[in-house]
XYZ file of C-alpha atoms in Angstrom:
694
model
C -218.303 -100.203 88.516
C -218.188 -98.335 91.947
C -220.781 -98.360 93.496
C -221.932 -95.466 95.525
C -223.377 -97.032 99.215
C -226.904 -94.599 100.819
C -228.164 -95.284 103.570
C -230.079 -98.313 103.052
C -227.206 -100.347 102.291
C -225.964 -99.547 105.877
C -225.680 -102.798 107.952
C -223.739 -102.843 110.880
C -223.306 -106.462 112.258
C -224.720 -107.949 115.451
C -227.682 -105.878 114.652
C -230.905 -107.203 114.184
C -232.819 -106.034 110.534
C -236.519 -106.859 110.432
C -236.436 -110.200 112.895
C -232.868 -111.340 110.704
C -228.922 -110.406 112.129
C -226.503 -108.928 110.733
C -223.146 -112.220 111.215
C -221.156 -110.866 108.663
C -220.485 -107.681 105.329
C -218.073 -108.843 103.722
C -216.895 -106.675 99.748
C -215.831 -108.593 97.272
C -214.171 -106.538 95.408
C -213.693 -110.170 92.456
C -217.691 -109.175 92.287
C -218.239 -106.008 92.345
C -220.854 -106.797 95.091
C -221.224 -106.013 98.843
C -221.485 -109.592 100.705
C -224.117 -109.450 103.336
C -224.509 -112.697 105.216
C -228.030 -113.123 108.123
C -229.734 -115.631 110.402
C -233.182 -115.634 111.156
C -233.317 -114.917 115.077
C -236.894 -117.169 115.177
C -235.705 -120.290 113.200
C -231.917 -120.140 112.462
C -232.594 -119.682 108.404
C -229.289 -118.184 106.918
C -229.861 -115.583 103.905
C -227.058 -114.354 102.415
C -227.045 -111.370 99.738
C -224.404 -110.155 97.283
C -225.522 -106.631 96.335
C -224.357 -105.042 93.550
C -225.338 -102.182 90.858
C -226.368 -105.787 88.399
C -230.840 -105.364 87.855
C -230.571 -107.916 87.440
C -231.725 -109.522 90.685
C -231.536 -113.635 91.508
C -232.781 -115.154 94.345
C -232.924 -119.097 95.817
C -234.513 -120.975 97.745
C -232.220 -123.970 99.222
C -232.502 -127.236 101.808
C -230.154 -130.013 102.394
C -232.567 -132.929 101.364
C -230.659 -136.411 101.702
C -231.831 -138.971 100.531
C -232.791 -142.133 102.470
C -233.809 -144.640 99.667
C -234.017 -144.451 96.354
C -238.140 -144.038 95.500
C -236.453 -140.631 94.246
C -238.832 -137.945 97.473
C -236.584 -134.977 96.549
C -237.502 -135.202 93.807
C -240.859 -135.817 93.675
C -241.147 -133.385 95.832
C -239.336 -130.567 94.385
C -242.005 -131.557 91.574
C -245.220 -131.817 93.598
C -244.728 -128.334 95.973
C -244.560 -126.215 92.359
C -249.023 -127.570 92.022
C -250.170 -125.000 93.897
C -249.760 -123.378 97.580
C -252.173 -121.860 100.646
C -252.264 -118.735 98.841
C -252.243 -119.664 95.547
C -254.253 -123.170 95.199
C -253.937 -122.934 91.531
C -253.173 -126.322 90.277
C -249.361 -124.879 88.303
C -248.918 -121.221 88.999
C -245.423 -122.305 86.601
C -247.414 -122.309 84.172
C -248.933 -119.251 85.119
C -245.284 -117.227 86.166
C -243.855 -118.525 83.313
C -246.520 -116.545 80.626
C -247.506 -113.582 83.473
C -244.043 -112.569 84.330
C -240.846 -111.238 82.830
C -238.826 -113.507 84.807
C -235.602 -113.848 82.733
C -234.155 -117.167 84.376
C -237.791 -119.837 86.481
C -236.928 -123.147 87.339
C -236.074 -125.775 90.005
C -233.199 -128.220 90.455
C -232.597 -131.823 92.199
C -229.399 -132.594 93.241
C -227.993 -135.691 95.644
C -227.978 -133.710 98.689
C -229.875 -130.255 98.437
C -233.028 -129.190 96.417
C -232.574 -126.059 94.741
C -235.525 -123.867 93.324
C -234.346 -120.381 91.753
C -235.688 -117.044 89.405
C -234.739 -114.056 88.848
C -235.981 -110.898 87.475
C -234.546 -107.183 86.486
C -238.673 -105.510 87.272
C -238.656 -105.093 90.850
C -242.290 -106.243 91.153
C -241.736 -109.302 89.181
C -239.066 -110.415 91.804
C -241.052 -109.885 94.081
C -243.940 -112.041 93.234
C -241.890 -114.509 91.896
C -239.865 -115.244 95.373
C -243.332 -115.122 96.960
C -244.970 -117.778 94.861
C -241.570 -120.177 95.023
C -241.621 -119.360 98.957
C -245.039 -119.647 99.443
C -244.984 -123.215 97.606
C -242.554 -124.138 98.905
C -243.039 -123.232 102.791
C -247.430 -123.270 102.484
C -247.282 -126.196 99.395
C -251.188 -128.086 99.263
C -249.196 -131.474 98.594
C -252.805 -132.854 96.972
C -252.929 -136.601 96.635
C -253.628 -136.523 93.767
C -250.557 -134.139 92.573
C -248.354 -137.627 93.798
C -250.357 -139.615 92.178
C -249.543 -136.983 88.049
C -245.784 -136.306 89.529
C -244.725 -139.612 90.632
C -246.979 -142.663 89.831
C -249.853 -144.025 89.664
C -251.634 -147.416 87.990
C -254.724 -147.123 85.546
C -256.293 -149.379 82.994
C -254.825 -149.104 79.678
C -258.046 -149.130 79.151
C -259.670 -146.240 82.047
C -262.604 -147.863 83.263
C -262.605 -151.732 82.527
C -261.765 -154.063 85.000
C -260.641 -156.339 82.737
C -257.227 -154.493 81.229
C -254.553 -154.414 81.497
C -252.675 -152.345 84.615
C -249.705 -150.171 83.573
C -247.624 -147.657 85.490
C -247.177 -144.319 85.265
C -246.374 -140.459 86.191
C -243.990 -137.573 85.218
C -241.257 -138.902 87.542
C -241.313 -141.698 86.833
C -241.524 -141.366 83.217
C -237.986 -139.156 83.541
C -235.955 -141.762 84.464
C -237.160 -144.540 83.055
C -235.816 -142.663 79.804
C -232.011 -141.268 81.798
C -231.643 -144.268 83.156
C -231.664 -145.996 79.887
C -229.162 -143.502 78.582
C -225.266 -144.777 78.835
C -223.998 -140.839 79.719
C -226.144 -141.014 82.898
C -225.201 -144.369 84.442
C -221.675 -142.997 83.305
C -222.277 -139.757 85.711
C -224.482 -140.846 88.014
C -222.044 -144.042 89.262
C -218.385 -142.048 87.918
C -219.669 -140.112 92.012
C -222.895 -143.171 93.686
C -219.451 -145.623 93.406
C -217.970 -144.422 95.414
C -220.616 -143.096 98.430
C -221.928 -146.618 99.292
C -222.462 -145.654 102.797
C -223.640 -141.854 102.049
C -226.832 -140.436 101.016
C -225.080 -139.355 98.193
C -225.122 -143.537 97.363
C -229.067 -143.121 96.397
C -230.365 -141.864 92.673
C -231.978 -139.564 94.341
C -233.396 -138.952 91.530
C -235.282 -141.804 92.298
C -234.576 -145.421 90.823
C -237.870 -146.379 88.275
C -238.101 -149.429 90.595
C -238.603 -148.221 93.508
C -241.097 -145.490 93.600
C -243.755 -147.357 93.547
C -243.194 -147.247 97.444
C -242.830 -143.657 98.113
C -246.431 -143.340 100.135
C -248.254 -140.042 100.141
C -248.087 -140.620 103.872
C -243.688 -140.640 103.206
C -243.898 -137.196 101.163
C -245.829 -135.817 103.511
C -242.950 -136.424 105.939
C -240.328 -136.077 103.638
C -241.628 -132.638 103.609
C -242.637 -131.735 107.037
C -239.408 -132.545 107.343
C -236.476 -130.540 105.502
C -238.965 -128.279 103.658
C -238.655 -125.875 106.738
C -237.080 -122.543 108.209
C -234.822 -123.677 109.654
C -233.323 -125.857 107.043
C -233.383 -122.842 104.579
C -231.302 -120.557 102.947
C -231.368 -118.254 101.228
C -228.938 -117.291 98.477
C -229.764 -113.089 96.780
C -228.169 -111.098 93.817
C -228.634 -108.068 92.587
C -228.944 -104.746 93.362
C -232.544 -104.180 95.593
C -231.409 -103.704 98.799
C -231.419 -106.227 101.725
C -232.992 -103.828 104.355
C -235.530 -104.152 101.826
C -235.871 -108.469 101.088
C -235.487 -108.283 104.984
C -238.788 -107.096 105.047
C -240.050 -108.181 102.444
C -239.094 -112.461 103.398
C -240.279 -111.449 107.267
C -243.518 -110.222 106.138
C -244.771 -112.426 103.542
C -242.993 -115.702 104.832
C -241.176 -116.027 107.152
C -243.333 -114.499 110.743
C -245.531 -117.876 111.415
C -242.785 -120.115 111.932
C -240.418 -120.896 114.998
C -237.290 -122.822 115.191
C -236.993 -126.644 114.635
C -234.006 -129.045 115.265
C -233.316 -130.502 111.699
C -230.893 -133.406 110.680
C -229.400 -133.174 107.412
C -225.940 -132.859 106.975
C -224.702 -134.600 105.201
C -221.720 -137.299 106.642
C -218.886 -138.189 105.225
C -217.879 -141.244 104.291
C -216.077 -144.257 105.777
C -212.523 -144.305 103.584
C -212.307 -147.906 101.659
C -208.397 -149.643 101.769
C -208.307 -150.731 98.068
C -210.624 -149.860 95.352
C -213.803 -151.513 92.779
C -215.277 -151.765 91.251
C -219.331 -151.428 89.624
C -220.733 -152.898 86.549
C -223.805 -151.289 84.849
C -225.894 -152.202 81.638
C -227.431 -150.205 79.291
C -230.921 -151.456 76.745
C -229.918 -151.429 72.806
C -231.417 -153.152 70.246
C -231.346 -156.845 69.858
C -230.387 -156.226 66.785
C -227.564 -154.138 68.139
C -224.579 -154.810 68.328
C -222.267 -154.220 71.301
C -219.309 -153.217 70.443
C -217.353 -150.820 70.887
C -220.344 -149.170 72.640
C -219.261 -149.044 76.589
C -217.431 -146.680 78.863
C -214.986 -146.994 81.181
C -214.441 -144.991 83.584
C -211.904 -144.140 87.411
C -213.001 -142.387 90.113
C -211.213 -140.740 92.727
C -212.694 -140.093 96.521
C -210.876 -136.349 96.322
C -211.823 -134.888 100.548
C -214.111 -131.785 101.319
C -215.480 -129.051 98.999
C -215.302 -127.119 101.863
C -210.925 -126.661 101.775
C -210.763 -123.495 99.158
C -206.964 -124.295 98.919
C -207.070 -127.965 97.724
C -210.077 -126.785 95.668
C -208.708 -124.655 93.805
C -205.373 -126.529 94.011
C -207.444 -129.615 92.089
C -208.864 -127.742 89.464
C -205.782 -126.454 88.799
C -203.890 -130.212 88.754
C -207.510 -131.044 86.270
C -206.996 -128.735 84.519
C -202.823 -129.291 83.690
C -203.812 -133.630 83.382
C -207.547 -132.871 80.898
C -207.675 -129.386 79.962
C -207.246 -129.151 76.654
C -206.227 -131.277 73.461
C -202.393 -131.018 74.693
C -202.912 -132.364 78.013
C -201.211 -134.672 79.046
C -203.612 -137.475 80.459
C -205.689 -136.366 77.742
C -203.622 -136.843 74.404
C -202.370 -140.218 76.162
C -206.614 -141.819 76.343
C -206.690 -140.062 72.658
C -203.618 -141.547 71.768
C -203.781 -145.270 73.381
C -206.868 -146.753 70.721
C -208.891 -148.492 74.069
C -211.717 -145.839 72.843
C -213.339 -144.106 70.444
C -212.998 -140.447 72.918
C -212.574 -139.114 76.269
C -216.001 -139.713 79.164
C -217.873 -136.647 79.309
C -218.245 -137.171 82.809
C -214.347 -136.789 82.857
C -212.891 -133.842 85.379
C -213.622 -132.468 88.603
C -216.260 -133.062 90.049
C -216.628 -130.058 93.157
C -221.174 -130.095 93.596
C -221.465 -132.059 96.746
C -219.151 -132.140 100.045
C -216.339 -134.404 98.756
C -214.157 -133.593 95.748
C -214.250 -137.085 93.048
C -211.838 -136.631 90.048
C -213.222 -138.903 87.086
C -211.251 -140.133 83.696
C -211.949 -142.997 81.331
C -213.071 -143.263 78.136
C -216.369 -143.860 75.922
C -216.634 -145.914 72.065
C -214.964 -148.728 74.194
C -214.871 -153.198 75.136
C -214.639 -154.118 78.582
C -212.266 -156.392 77.998
C -210.641 -153.636 77.628
C -210.890 -152.523 81.345
C -207.048 -153.693 82.509
C -206.043 -151.781 79.645
C -207.104 -148.545 80.222
C -206.702 -148.584 84.014
C -202.788 -149.798 82.871
C -202.922 -146.721 81.135
C -204.996 -143.915 83.757
C -202.000 -144.806 86.845
C -198.513 -145.136 84.930
C -199.725 -141.704 83.010
C -200.772 -140.275 86.202
C -196.740 -141.590 87.257
C -194.888 -140.953 84.461
C -196.380 -136.675 84.795
C -195.335 -136.932 88.469
C -191.737 -138.069 87.771
C -191.461 -134.976 85.665
C -193.340 -132.941 86.762
C -195.511 -130.044 85.158
C -193.387 -127.912 82.827
C -194.135 -123.649 82.600
C -195.318 -125.087 79.016
C -198.089 -127.027 81.120
C -198.317 -125.067 84.937
C -198.572 -121.352 83.337
C -201.866 -122.419 80.895
C -203.285 -123.576 83.169
C -202.963 -121.084 85.738
C -204.164 -118.942 82.932
C -207.360 -120.648 82.271
C -208.356 -121.177 85.909
C -208.463 -117.341 86.415
C -210.524 -116.970 83.782
C -213.152 -119.202 84.513
C -213.751 -116.906 87.383
C -213.099 -114.613 85.937
C -216.043 -113.987 83.291
C -219.122 -113.688 84.143
C -220.774 -116.441 81.623
C -224.156 -116.782 81.802
C -224.691 -120.277 78.982
C -228.855 -119.015 79.080
C -229.419 -117.997 82.463
C -227.719 -115.845 85.181
C -224.740 -114.684 85.747
C -225.695 -115.147 89.909
C -226.319 -118.756 89.173
C -222.550 -120.132 88.614
C -221.876 -118.328 92.216
C -225.337 -119.077 93.739
C -223.384 -122.680 92.650
C -219.866 -122.122 94.667
C -221.395 -120.566 97.940
C -223.046 -123.515 98.321
C -220.433 -125.580 97.923
C -219.224 -124.669 101.508
C -222.034 -123.269 103.083
C -224.620 -126.573 102.027
C -221.991 -127.891 104.720
C -221.463 -126.073 107.609
C -218.240 -122.892 106.703
C -219.741 -119.434 105.394
C -220.452 -118.551 101.564
C -217.524 -116.021 101.605
C -214.956 -119.167 101.026
C -215.864 -120.852 97.841
C -217.176 -117.376 96.560
C -213.434 -115.494 96.918
C -211.582 -116.825 93.688
C -209.119 -114.757 94.112
C -207.321 -114.340 97.672
C -207.038 -118.236 97.379
C -205.476 -118.350 93.614
C -202.139 -115.914 95.674
C -202.006 -118.091 98.127
C -202.156 -121.023 95.924
C -198.929 -119.840 93.367
C -197.627 -118.298 96.987
C -197.383 -122.833 97.467
C -196.665 -123.463 93.980
C -193.237 -120.506 94.084
C -192.301 -121.920 97.256
C -191.904 -125.464 96.940
C -192.263 -126.531 93.267
C -193.192 -130.613 94.742
C -196.747 -128.997 95.642
C -198.894 -129.745 92.935
C -197.042 -133.423 91.663
C -197.468 -133.633 96.362
C -200.964 -133.704 95.743
C -201.765 -136.578 92.421
C -199.174 -138.482 93.850
C -201.685 -137.979 97.690
C -204.969 -137.850 95.982
C -204.095 -140.724 92.759
C -201.462 -142.571 93.427
C -201.520 -143.739 97.520
C -205.501 -143.200 96.662
C -207.174 -146.681 97.356
C -210.526 -145.082 97.609
C -210.676 -145.171 93.948
C -213.599 -147.297 91.850
C -214.195 -148.574 87.919
C -217.390 -148.202 86.477
C -217.380 -150.259 83.680
C -221.649 -149.454 81.084
C -221.962 -151.518 79.025
C -224.875 -152.338 76.432
C -227.858 -154.935 77.027
C -229.185 -156.962 74.233
C -231.262 -158.119 75.840
C -232.390 -155.398 79.235
C -235.489 -153.802 77.686
C -236.769 -156.979 77.235
C -235.954 -159.164 80.300
C -236.912 -154.854 82.392
C -240.501 -154.742 79.999
C -240.758 -158.595 81.194
C -240.382 -158.042 84.699
C -242.189 -154.335 85.177
C -245.651 -157.061 83.590
C -245.456 -159.724 85.969
C -244.978 -157.051 88.952
C -247.531 -155.354 87.338
C -249.467 -158.313 86.602
C -248.659 -159.742 90.581
C -250.474 -156.127 92.164
C -254.054 -156.558 90.148
C -253.226 -160.538 91.285
C -254.038 -158.936 95.350
C -255.775 -156.431 94.557
C -259.928 -157.372 95.976
C -263.076 -156.411 93.891
C -263.145 -152.813 96.342
C -259.276 -152.328 96.115
C -259.417 -152.202 91.879
C -262.691 -150.314 92.398
C -260.860 -148.234 94.423
C -258.112 -147.633 92.290
C -260.798 -146.866 89.404
C -262.792 -144.382 91.844
C -258.507 -142.173 92.019
C -258.261 -142.127 88.429
C -261.289 -140.628 88.391
C -260.355 -138.286 91.431
C -257.362 -137.724 89.664
C -259.046 -136.552 86.085
C -261.198 -134.633 87.338
C -258.313 -133.380 89.297
C -256.858 -132.530 86.310
C -258.903 -131.263 83.727
C -261.078 -129.237 86.556
C -259.542 -125.823 85.113
C -258.708 -123.317 87.972
C -261.754 -120.697 89.467
C -261.152 -117.825 87.779
C -261.146 -116.554 92.044
C -257.983 -118.388 92.372
C -255.944 -117.522 88.874
C -256.467 -113.993 90.594
C -254.120 -114.833 93.767
C -251.585 -115.055 91.545
C -249.165 -111.852 91.092
C -248.806 -110.963 87.196
C -247.027 -107.334 86.084
C -249.445 -104.207 84.848
C -248.109 -101.806 82.908
C -246.974 -99.660 84.946
C -244.688 -102.011 86.857
C -242.552 -102.113 83.421
C -239.527 -99.419 83.174
C -240.337 -97.158 80.841
C -236.446 -96.383 79.098
C -235.378 -99.249 77.422
C -231.925 -100.768 78.151
C -229.716 -99.526 74.936
C -225.842 -101.132 74.587
C -223.115 -99.258 73.834
C -222.919 -100.136 69.959
C -220.184 -98.256 67.270
C -218.718 -99.586 63.850
C -215.228 -99.728 62.296
C -215.523 -99.581 58.316
C -212.049 -102.099 57.029
C -213.136 -101.042 53.569
C -216.066 -102.862 51.382
C -218.074 -105.516 53.008
C -215.605 -105.567 55.929
C -216.677 -104.317 59.422
C -216.062 -104.284 62.749
C -219.548 -103.693 65.135
C -217.810 -102.631 68.987
C -219.885 -102.908 72.126
C -218.450 -101.037 74.821
C -218.814 -103.170 78.385
C -218.230 -104.042 81.722
C -216.322 -107.467 81.364
C -213.925 -107.220 83.812
C -210.991 -106.830 80.884
C -211.657 -110.044 78.833
C -212.111 -109.522 75.628
C -215.738 -111.225 73.862
C -214.398 -111.832 70.025
C -217.025 -113.277 67.006
C -215.391 -113.605 63.559
C -218.247 -114.513 61.545
C -217.574 -115.045 58.048
C -220.783 -115.801 55.319
C -221.651 -119.729 53.887
C -224.739 -119.824 51.837
C -222.982 -119.033 48.384
C -221.481 -122.986 49.037
C -223.170 -125.679 47.198
C -224.761 -128.133 49.697
C -221.984 -131.152 49.424
C -219.882 -128.571 50.573
C -221.778 -127.183 53.177
C -222.770 -130.448 54.710
C -218.445 -130.720 56.098
C -219.109 -126.919 57.619
C -219.347 -128.364 60.842
C -216.346 -131.139 60.637
C -213.966 -128.031 59.569
C -215.530 -125.651 61.700
C -214.433 -127.996 64.330
C -210.824 -128.700 62.853
C -209.936 -125.836 63.008
C -210.343 -124.584 66.098
C -209.377 -128.712 67.272
C -205.785 -128.769 64.979
C -202.482 -128.106 64.397
C -200.380 -125.908 62.397
C -197.556 -127.432 59.875
C -194.665 -128.076 61.503
C -196.322 -127.683 65.286
C -198.443 -130.631 66.711
C -202.192 -129.467 67.805
C -201.378 -131.061 71.632
C -199.054 -127.221 71.304
C -201.809 -125.497 69.645
C -203.975 -126.487 71.732
C -200.774 -125.513 75.078
C -200.774 -121.559 73.317
C -204.661 -121.140 72.793
C -204.460 -122.079 76.354
C -201.561 -119.867 77.211
C -203.153 -116.859 75.560
C -207.069 -117.883 74.986
C -210.517 -118.588 77.384
C -211.284 -120.219 74.816
C -211.698 -120.470 70.668
C -214.734 -121.612 69.225
C -217.161 -122.192 66.326
C -220.692 -122.489 65.595
C -222.359 -122.213 62.795
C -226.035 -119.736 62.347
C -228.623 -119.650 60.282
C -231.269 -116.951 60.349
C -233.801 -114.180 58.710
C -232.501 -110.620 58.339
C -235.390 -108.899 58.926
C -237.142 -107.067 56.528
C -235.993 -109.178 53.592
C -236.875 -112.394 52.279
C -234.102 -114.098 52.685
C -231.500 -116.337 54.804
C -228.441 -115.832 55.722
C -226.086 -118.583 57.068
C -222.554 -118.178 58.087
C -219.612 -119.405 60.429
C -219.450 -118.106 63.603
C -215.204 -118.261 65.332
C -215.623 -116.677 69.119
C -212.577 -116.533 70.660
C -212.085 -114.751 74.179
C -208.994 -113.706 76.185
C -208.164 -110.988 78.552
C -207.063 -107.627 77.192
C -203.150 -107.920 77.888
C -203.326 -111.952 75.825
C -205.403 -110.246 72.310
C -202.363 -109.414 70.521
C -200.863 -112.876 70.814
C -204.309 -115.088 71.547
C -205.506 -113.208 67.632
C -201.736 -114.321 65.822
C -202.738 -117.615 66.737
C -206.050 -117.367 65.577
C -205.014 -116.302 62.574
C -202.674 -119.352 61.911
C -204.998 -121.960 63.059
C -207.391 -120.306 60.176
C -204.897 -119.431 56.839
C -203.012 -122.365 57.404
C -204.699 -125.164 59.888
C -202.438 -129.411 59.433
C -204.815 -130.734 58.098
C -202.307 -134.347 57.111
C -202.522 -135.697 60.717
C -205.913 -138.054 59.542
C -205.554 -139.790 63.306
C -206.807 -135.854 64.174
C -209.249 -135.460 62.523
C -210.472 -139.152 63.307
C -210.546 -137.765 66.938
C -212.555 -134.864 66.176
C -214.877 -136.611 63.709
C -215.552 -139.552 66.496
C -216.086 -136.935 69.328
C -219.220 -134.198 66.790
C -220.333 -138.298 65.849
C -220.973 -138.691 69.545
C -221.213 -136.033 71.571
C -224.984 -135.583 68.462
C -226.009 -139.234 68.966
C -226.106 -137.500 72.929
C -227.955 -134.628 71.705
C -230.171 -136.577 69.840
C -230.830 -138.786 72.654
C -231.590 -135.680 75.296
C -233.702 -133.766 73.014
C -235.967 -137.252 72.625
C -237.139 -136.145 76.270
């Protein structure tokens, strides 16, 4: 979609606009955008705007917030700043925005090295309402003591007001992290990178360790805020069609004019390199009656190098895709066929969200005694791959899938701009410009040329970063039937110790503090305060509803095809829908397995690995899912199975042929493959149930 430059778009590098100096202006054609990069003269705040024709405008306030302990101060502060600010002194403006806004996204995130506050809307007035409320929250929060008690933790008697009762510790983040760190998958995900960074802020639990959260004081929370939540440590990312100059003026007039520059040290140091690998063992609770057999995860992790080098990062993405990207990938296939575990650990893959990249691979559904065998299988497979090199049948699908992934406008329930935000922060947060890690097509050409010129380029990269890299950790996450009871006893003991050390006056003070908290929570916001939170009026809404272009071609009978002509960067999305409501109940129960098997099995005479590589070569993905819903205007429930294919326009025909072959001739005779699919499905369901229970 072409962009017509208006006078309000014209910005010259070196000139000042509403207190912001323009650092650079660059056309990013792959995103159909113009990138404007600014610094706020008075504070040093940096702003990056991807200006384009997209009506879904997004902003994000971003702060580097490296932790120096396990108290979860960054996480608790993320919760706390959204509990009232100077201009909007209500207890939960976030909830009010959820009710009175047409936002398309509204959230906040704590990462191991940063805290991010993004929001988006397709209505300009709403966008600025969100921006001023979020901006006031991060720069001018009230940070009441009651908020730390509520969002962090506090002690209270189980029978309120009774000093002879029993203490308990409660709090939003405290309870959240108790649940999170009792999950095997969470432990695997966090220790996969934490184990590699013991000498940096990445070695701490940024979300907070429940044993350490009580150590956070109000002074500590306030000090962390004043240290990091300042425009001099802030980056603002903006995306969409609202003119750049309008953003600059709004921010200067509403949020930034009262600040001066501060010297803030928030840079993440590099991890000193090891000379030999290490092993980390962690446990998670299971029921005392449960057998611990087959419930462990064992994962190998490598520290690769900085994520700010776009060529190396892209090269490692290609290596990751070759090794693990599909069912036919050599490392994935070797681990699954080894029988050493049930399936690949979800932590497996390349992590580019930290200052330095991490590559992880391992198995779940295994046992601790398999550690040496799993390490040997992974390292031995990598040696075999290095010796045989990367044939065209492995390299071409990997390059194709990486190109597809970067080209695709991915949403997944959130704005596409959010993906661009994460890409820009990889470099921008670590002292390069945001464009460096946003650009893709330029670096893909460089990579392809490098591979053509040096056939051993990727093999040498594999050898250097995996086989000859001693900065490697093995994490063993195993079940402990005694852990829950032991942890409960320890918590009770600590609470009794705290209670025993309190004087009568201190106990009375604790009761008084809890009464203040209850009064704070139970006292409704005043009408005057509520009216300060901006809401949309009917006149703020667009007069016309966007119409998605739709046409239909009938193929006879009840079969037809709906076409939607939209801008998709030459990607074709195809849904094949089959009604299933006529099936018997026992047959319907097999549909989840059938849907996965049809997308993951082989064909007659062609093993599933080869079919997976063919799909990777010609498509960006072939998946299936079940759907059920009511029909508008009828008392009828419609059940269906939907197969989804996405592919580049030029590869539609071979992609469709492969899908047709699978739907009409999938080979289910490979029982080992069906077992792998079933175990993967079972484990995914178990994880989703655990996450859904929080």
